[in-house]
Coordinates of C-alpha atoms and ligand atoms in Angstrom, one line a residue:
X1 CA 0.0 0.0 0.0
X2 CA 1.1 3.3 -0.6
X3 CA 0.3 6.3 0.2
X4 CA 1.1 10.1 1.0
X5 CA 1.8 11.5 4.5
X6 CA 0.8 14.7 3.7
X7 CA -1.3 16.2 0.6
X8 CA 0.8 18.7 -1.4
X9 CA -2.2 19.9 -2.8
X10 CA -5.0 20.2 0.1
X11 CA -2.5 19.6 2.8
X12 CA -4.8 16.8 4.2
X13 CA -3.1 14.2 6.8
X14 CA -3.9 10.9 6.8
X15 CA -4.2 9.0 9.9
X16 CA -0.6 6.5 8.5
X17 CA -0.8 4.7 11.8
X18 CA -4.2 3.3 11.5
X19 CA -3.8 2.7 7.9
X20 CA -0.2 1.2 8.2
X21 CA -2.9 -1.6 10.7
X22 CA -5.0 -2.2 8.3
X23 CA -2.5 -3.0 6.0
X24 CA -0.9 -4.9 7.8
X25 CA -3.8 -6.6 9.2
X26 CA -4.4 -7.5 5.6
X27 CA -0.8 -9.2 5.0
X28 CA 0.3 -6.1 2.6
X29 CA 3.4 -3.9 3.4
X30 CA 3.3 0.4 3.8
X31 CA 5.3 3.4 1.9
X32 CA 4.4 6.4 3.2
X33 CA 5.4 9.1 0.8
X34 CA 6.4 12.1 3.0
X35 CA 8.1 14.4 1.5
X36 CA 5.2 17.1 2.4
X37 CA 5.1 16.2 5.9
X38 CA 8.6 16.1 6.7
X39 CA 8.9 19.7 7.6
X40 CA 5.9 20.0 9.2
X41 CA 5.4 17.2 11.5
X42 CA 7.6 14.3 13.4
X43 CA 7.6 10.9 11.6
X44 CA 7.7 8.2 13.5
X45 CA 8.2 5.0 12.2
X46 CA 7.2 3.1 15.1
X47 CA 8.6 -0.2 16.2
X48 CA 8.6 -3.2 13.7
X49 CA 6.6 -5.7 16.7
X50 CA 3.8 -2.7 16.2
X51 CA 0.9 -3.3 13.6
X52 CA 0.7 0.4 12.9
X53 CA 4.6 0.8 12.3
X54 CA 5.8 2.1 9.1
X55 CA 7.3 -0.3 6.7
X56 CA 8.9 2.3 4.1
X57 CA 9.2 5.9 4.1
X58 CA 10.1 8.2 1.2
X59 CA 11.4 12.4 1.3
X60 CA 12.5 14.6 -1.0
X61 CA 15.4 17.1 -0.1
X62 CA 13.6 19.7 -2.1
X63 CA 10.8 19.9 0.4
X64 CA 12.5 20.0 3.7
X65 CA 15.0 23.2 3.1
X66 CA 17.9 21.1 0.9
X67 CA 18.5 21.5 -2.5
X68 CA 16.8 19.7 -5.1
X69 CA 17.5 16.4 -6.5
X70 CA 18.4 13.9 -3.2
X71 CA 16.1 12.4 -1.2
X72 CA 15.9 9.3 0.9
X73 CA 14.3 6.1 0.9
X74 CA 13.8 4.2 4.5
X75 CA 12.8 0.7 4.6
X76 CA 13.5 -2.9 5.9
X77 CA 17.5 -4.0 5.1
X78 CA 15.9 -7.7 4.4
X79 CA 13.5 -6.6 2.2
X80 CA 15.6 -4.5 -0.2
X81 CA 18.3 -7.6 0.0
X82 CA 15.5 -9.7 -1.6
X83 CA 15.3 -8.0 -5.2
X84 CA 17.4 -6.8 -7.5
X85 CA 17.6 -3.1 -7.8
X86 CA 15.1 -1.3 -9.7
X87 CA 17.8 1.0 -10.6
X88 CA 21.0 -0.8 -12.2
X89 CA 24.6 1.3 -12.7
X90 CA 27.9 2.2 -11.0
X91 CA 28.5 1.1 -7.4
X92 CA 25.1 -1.5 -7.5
X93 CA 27.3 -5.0 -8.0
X94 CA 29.2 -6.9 -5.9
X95 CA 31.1 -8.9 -8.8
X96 CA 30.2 -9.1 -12.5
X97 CA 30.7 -11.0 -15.1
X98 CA 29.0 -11.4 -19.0
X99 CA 27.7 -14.3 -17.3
X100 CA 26.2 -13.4 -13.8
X101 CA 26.0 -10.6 -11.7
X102 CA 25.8 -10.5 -7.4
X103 CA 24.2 -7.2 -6.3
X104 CA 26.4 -5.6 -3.3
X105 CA 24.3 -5.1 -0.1
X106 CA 21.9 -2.1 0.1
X107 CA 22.2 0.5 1.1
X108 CA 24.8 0.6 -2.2
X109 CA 22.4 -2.1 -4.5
X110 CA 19.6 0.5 -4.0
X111 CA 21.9 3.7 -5.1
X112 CA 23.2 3.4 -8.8
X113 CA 25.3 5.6 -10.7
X114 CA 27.8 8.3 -8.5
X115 CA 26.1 9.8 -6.3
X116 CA 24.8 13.4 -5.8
X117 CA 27.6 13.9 -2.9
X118 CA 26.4 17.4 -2.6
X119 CA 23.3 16.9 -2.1
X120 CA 23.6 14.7 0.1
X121 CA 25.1 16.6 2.3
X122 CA 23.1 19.7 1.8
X123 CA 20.6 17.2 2.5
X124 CA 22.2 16.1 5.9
X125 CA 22.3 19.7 6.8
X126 CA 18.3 20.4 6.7
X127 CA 17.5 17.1 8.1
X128 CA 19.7 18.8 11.1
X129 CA 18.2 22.1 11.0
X130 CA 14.8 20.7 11.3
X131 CA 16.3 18.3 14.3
X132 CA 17.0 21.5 16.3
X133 CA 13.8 23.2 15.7
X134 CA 11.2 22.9 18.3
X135 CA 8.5 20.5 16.6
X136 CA 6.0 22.0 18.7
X137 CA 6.4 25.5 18.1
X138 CA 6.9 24.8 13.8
X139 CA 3.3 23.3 13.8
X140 CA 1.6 25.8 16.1
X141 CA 3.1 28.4 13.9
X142 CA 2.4 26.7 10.7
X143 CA -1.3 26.3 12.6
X144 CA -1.5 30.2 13.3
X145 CA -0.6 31.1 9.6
X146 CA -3.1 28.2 8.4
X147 CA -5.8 29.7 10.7
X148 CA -5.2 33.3 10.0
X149 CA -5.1 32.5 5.5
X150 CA -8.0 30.6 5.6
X151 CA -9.9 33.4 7.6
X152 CA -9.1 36.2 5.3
X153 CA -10.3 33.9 2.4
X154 CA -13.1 32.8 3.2
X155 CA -14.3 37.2 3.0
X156 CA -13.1 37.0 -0.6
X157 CA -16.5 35.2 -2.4
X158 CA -15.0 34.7 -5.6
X159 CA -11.8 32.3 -3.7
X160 CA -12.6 29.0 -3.5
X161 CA -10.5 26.6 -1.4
X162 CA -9.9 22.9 -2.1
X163 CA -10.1 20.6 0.8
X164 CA -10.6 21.5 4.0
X165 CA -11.5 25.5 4.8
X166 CA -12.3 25.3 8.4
X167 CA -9.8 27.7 10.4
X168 CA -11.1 25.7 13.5
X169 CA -10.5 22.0 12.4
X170 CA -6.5 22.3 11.8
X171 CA -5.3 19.1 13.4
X172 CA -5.3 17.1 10.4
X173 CA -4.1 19.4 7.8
X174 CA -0.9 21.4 6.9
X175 CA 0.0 24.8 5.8
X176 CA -0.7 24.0 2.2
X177 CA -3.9 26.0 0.7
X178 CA -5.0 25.5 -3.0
X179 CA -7.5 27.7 -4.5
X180 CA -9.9 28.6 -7.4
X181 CA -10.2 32.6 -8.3
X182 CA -13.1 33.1 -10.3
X183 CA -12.9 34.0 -13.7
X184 CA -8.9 34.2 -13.9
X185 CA -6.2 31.5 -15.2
X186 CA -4.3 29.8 -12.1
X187 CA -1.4 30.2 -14.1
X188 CA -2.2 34.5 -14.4
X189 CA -2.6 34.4 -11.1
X190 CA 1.0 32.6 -10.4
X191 CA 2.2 35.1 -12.5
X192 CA 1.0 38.3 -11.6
X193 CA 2.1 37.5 -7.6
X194 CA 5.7 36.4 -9.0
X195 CA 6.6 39.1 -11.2
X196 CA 5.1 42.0 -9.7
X197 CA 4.4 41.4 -5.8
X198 CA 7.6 39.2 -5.6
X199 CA 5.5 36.0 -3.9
X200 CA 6.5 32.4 -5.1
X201 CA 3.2 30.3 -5.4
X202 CA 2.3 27.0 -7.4
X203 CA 0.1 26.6 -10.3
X204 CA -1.4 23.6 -12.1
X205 CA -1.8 20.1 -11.3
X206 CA 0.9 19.8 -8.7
X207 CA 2.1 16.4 -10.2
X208 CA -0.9 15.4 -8.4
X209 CA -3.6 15.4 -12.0
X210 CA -6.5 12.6 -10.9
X211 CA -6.9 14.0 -7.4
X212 CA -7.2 17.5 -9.1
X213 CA -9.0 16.4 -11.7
X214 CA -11.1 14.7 -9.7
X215 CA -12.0 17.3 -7.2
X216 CA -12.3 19.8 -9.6
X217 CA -15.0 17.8 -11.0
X218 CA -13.5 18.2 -14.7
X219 CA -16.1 16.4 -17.0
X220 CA -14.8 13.5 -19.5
X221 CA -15.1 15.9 -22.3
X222 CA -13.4 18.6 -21.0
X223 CA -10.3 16.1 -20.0
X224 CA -10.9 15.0 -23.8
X225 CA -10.5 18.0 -25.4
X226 CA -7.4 19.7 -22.9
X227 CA -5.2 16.1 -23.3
X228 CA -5.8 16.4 -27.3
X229 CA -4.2 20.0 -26.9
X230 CA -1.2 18.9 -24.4
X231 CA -0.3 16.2 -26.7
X232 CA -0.2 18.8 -29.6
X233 CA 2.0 20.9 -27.1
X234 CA -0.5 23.5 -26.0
X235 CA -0.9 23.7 -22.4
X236 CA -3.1 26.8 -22.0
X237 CA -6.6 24.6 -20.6
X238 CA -5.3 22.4 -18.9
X239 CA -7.2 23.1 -15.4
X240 CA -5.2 23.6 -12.3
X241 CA -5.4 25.6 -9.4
X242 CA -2.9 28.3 -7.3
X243 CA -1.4 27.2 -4.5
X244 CA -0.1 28.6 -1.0
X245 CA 2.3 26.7 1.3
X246 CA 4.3 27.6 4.1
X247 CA 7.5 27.2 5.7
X248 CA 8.5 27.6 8.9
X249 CA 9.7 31.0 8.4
X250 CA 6.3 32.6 6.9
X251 CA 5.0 35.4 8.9
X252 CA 1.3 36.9 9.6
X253 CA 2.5 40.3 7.8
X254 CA 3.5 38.4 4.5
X255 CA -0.2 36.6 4.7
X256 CA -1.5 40.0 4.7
X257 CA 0.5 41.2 2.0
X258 CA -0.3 38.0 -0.4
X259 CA -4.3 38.8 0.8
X260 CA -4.2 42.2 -0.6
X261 CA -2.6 41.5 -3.9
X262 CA -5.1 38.7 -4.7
X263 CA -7.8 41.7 -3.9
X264 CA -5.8 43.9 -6.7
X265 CA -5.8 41.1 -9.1
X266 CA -9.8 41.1 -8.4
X267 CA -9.8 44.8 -9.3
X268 CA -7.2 44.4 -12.3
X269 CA -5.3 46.6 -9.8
X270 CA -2.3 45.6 -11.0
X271 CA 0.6 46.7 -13.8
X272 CA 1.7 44.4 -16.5
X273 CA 0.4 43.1 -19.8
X274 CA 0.2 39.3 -19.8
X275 CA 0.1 37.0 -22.6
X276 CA -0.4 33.3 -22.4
X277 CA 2.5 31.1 -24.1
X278 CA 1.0 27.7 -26.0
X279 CA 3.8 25.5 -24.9
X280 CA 4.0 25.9 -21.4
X281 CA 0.7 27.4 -20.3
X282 CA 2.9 30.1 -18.6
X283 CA 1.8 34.3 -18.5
X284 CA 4.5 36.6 -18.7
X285 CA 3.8 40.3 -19.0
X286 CA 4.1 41.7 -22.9
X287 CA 7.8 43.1 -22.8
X288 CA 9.8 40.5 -20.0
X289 CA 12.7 39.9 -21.1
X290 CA 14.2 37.2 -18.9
X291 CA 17.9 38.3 -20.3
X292 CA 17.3 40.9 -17.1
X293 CA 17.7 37.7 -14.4
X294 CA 21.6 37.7 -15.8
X295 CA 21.9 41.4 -13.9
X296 CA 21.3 39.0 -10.6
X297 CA 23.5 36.2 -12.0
X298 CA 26.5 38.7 -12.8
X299 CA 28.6 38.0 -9.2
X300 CA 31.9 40.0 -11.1
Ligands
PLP401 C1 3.8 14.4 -1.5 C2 4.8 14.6 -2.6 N1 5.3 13.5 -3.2 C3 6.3 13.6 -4.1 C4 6.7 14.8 -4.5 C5 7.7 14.8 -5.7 O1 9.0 14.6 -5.2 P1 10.2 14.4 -6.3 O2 10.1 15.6 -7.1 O3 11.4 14.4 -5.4 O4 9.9 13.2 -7.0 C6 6.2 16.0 -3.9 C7 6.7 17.3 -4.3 O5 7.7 17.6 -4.9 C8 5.3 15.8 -2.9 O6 4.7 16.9 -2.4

């Protein structure tokens, strides 16, 4: 069974314990995919003799401070000496021949190719930094920002917020808001905060298409007609909603700020000229010329 720890797109957390019984209950094994929970809660794996212990856990360095591109996989040392890697390359084999081939143990069977040693470390160096936070104090803070957003848009009629929108029931959910604004592109709205408010927010599906899909209650046809358009390379319909989340150091004021500029997007309050490119399904305001990002690349 697997299954998320944490939704990156309504923020929604699963009970995993009582699900990881069930499971096993059932005879099956658990993978709990956590890179969205990692930074926002403890993870505890529990002990192997328990029925609602983890068998597998997954994170993603991108998600938890670290750069992208490393990320960790946790499971059972007999289990991953059972089967061959999924992955084959450099540093997988013990001894091999054009004849046979004897895996080395895992951790090294399970990492092929050279290694991303930066990244690893980087890695290393969040997983530390979250260590030495105060758990407690990261989720009540994450819990007064969550509060404090979903207030604020609930007064906004033409915001619409996936999943749960009740600033009082915030025990089972995470910092992570996605929204609908009436009558403007997910993708405008991404790019009006970006380029002129300087506030990073997600658009789209968030590699997450059926349960977007599904709770955007897109009809057959209209899934018909937008996949016909993405496999000709035009991304413009494809439906998709913005997307808030916060880290741990994400302030009230900043809330307030974001709050206002979606109310200036509502009253076409705001500057630029934005055109829609086919390809990527991206606005940019007429004129951007992203030559001017090598003024913040030039270090000489
Ligand atoms: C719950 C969840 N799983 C998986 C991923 C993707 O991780 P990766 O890009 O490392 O495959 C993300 C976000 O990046 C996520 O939020």
């Amino acid at each position: 069974v697997a299954i998320t720890g944490a939704s990156n797109v309504t923020g929604f957390v699963p009970p995993i314990h009582q699900i990881a019984e069930w499971t096993h209950q059932a005879g099956a094994l658990i993978l709990v995919d956590c890179a969205q929970l990692a930074a926002h809660r403890p993870i505890d794996m529990g002990p192997h003799d328990d029925q609602g212990h983890l068998d597998f856990v997954c994170l993603s360095g991108h998600k938890i401070y670290a750069p992208y591109g490393t990320g960790a996989l946790i499971g059972p040392g007999e289990f991953l000496q059972r089967y061959p890697p999924a992955l084959q390359g450099g540093g997988t084999i013990e001894v091999v021949t054009t004849e046979e081939v004897y895996w080395a143990d895992p951790p090294e069977r399970n990492e092929a190719g050279s290694p991303n040693v930066v990244g690893a470390v980087a890695l290393a160096a969040s997983l530390q930094f979250i260590k030495n936070l105060e758990m407690g104090s990261v989720i009540s803070h994450e819990q007064d920002l969550t509060r404090h957003i979903l207030r604020r848009l609930m007064k906004i009629p033409q915001i619409q917020v996936f999943g749960s929108s009740d600033p009082d029931r915030l025990r089972d959910r995470l910092g992570v808001i996605s929204f609908d604004v009436q009558g403007i592109h997910h993708a405008k709205i991404a790019a009006i905060l970006g380029f002129e408010a300087g506030i990073g927010v997600r658009n789209g599906c968030f590699c997450a298409h059926p349960y977007l899909l599904h709770m955007m209650k897109v009809s057959k046809e209209r899934y018909a007609r937008f996949k016909q358009e993405a496999l000709h390379h035009d991304r413009r319909n494809i439906p998709g909603l913005t997307r808030v989340s916060f880290g741990c150091y994400n302030t009230i004021e900043e809330i307030d700020y974001l709050i206002e500029w979606l109310e200036r997007i509502l009253q076409r309050n705001y500057s630029g000229e934005y055109f829609q490119e086919r390809t990527t399904g991206a606005y940019y305001p007429q004129g951007y010329d992203p030559s001017i990002l090598n003024d913040y690349l030039n270090f000489s």
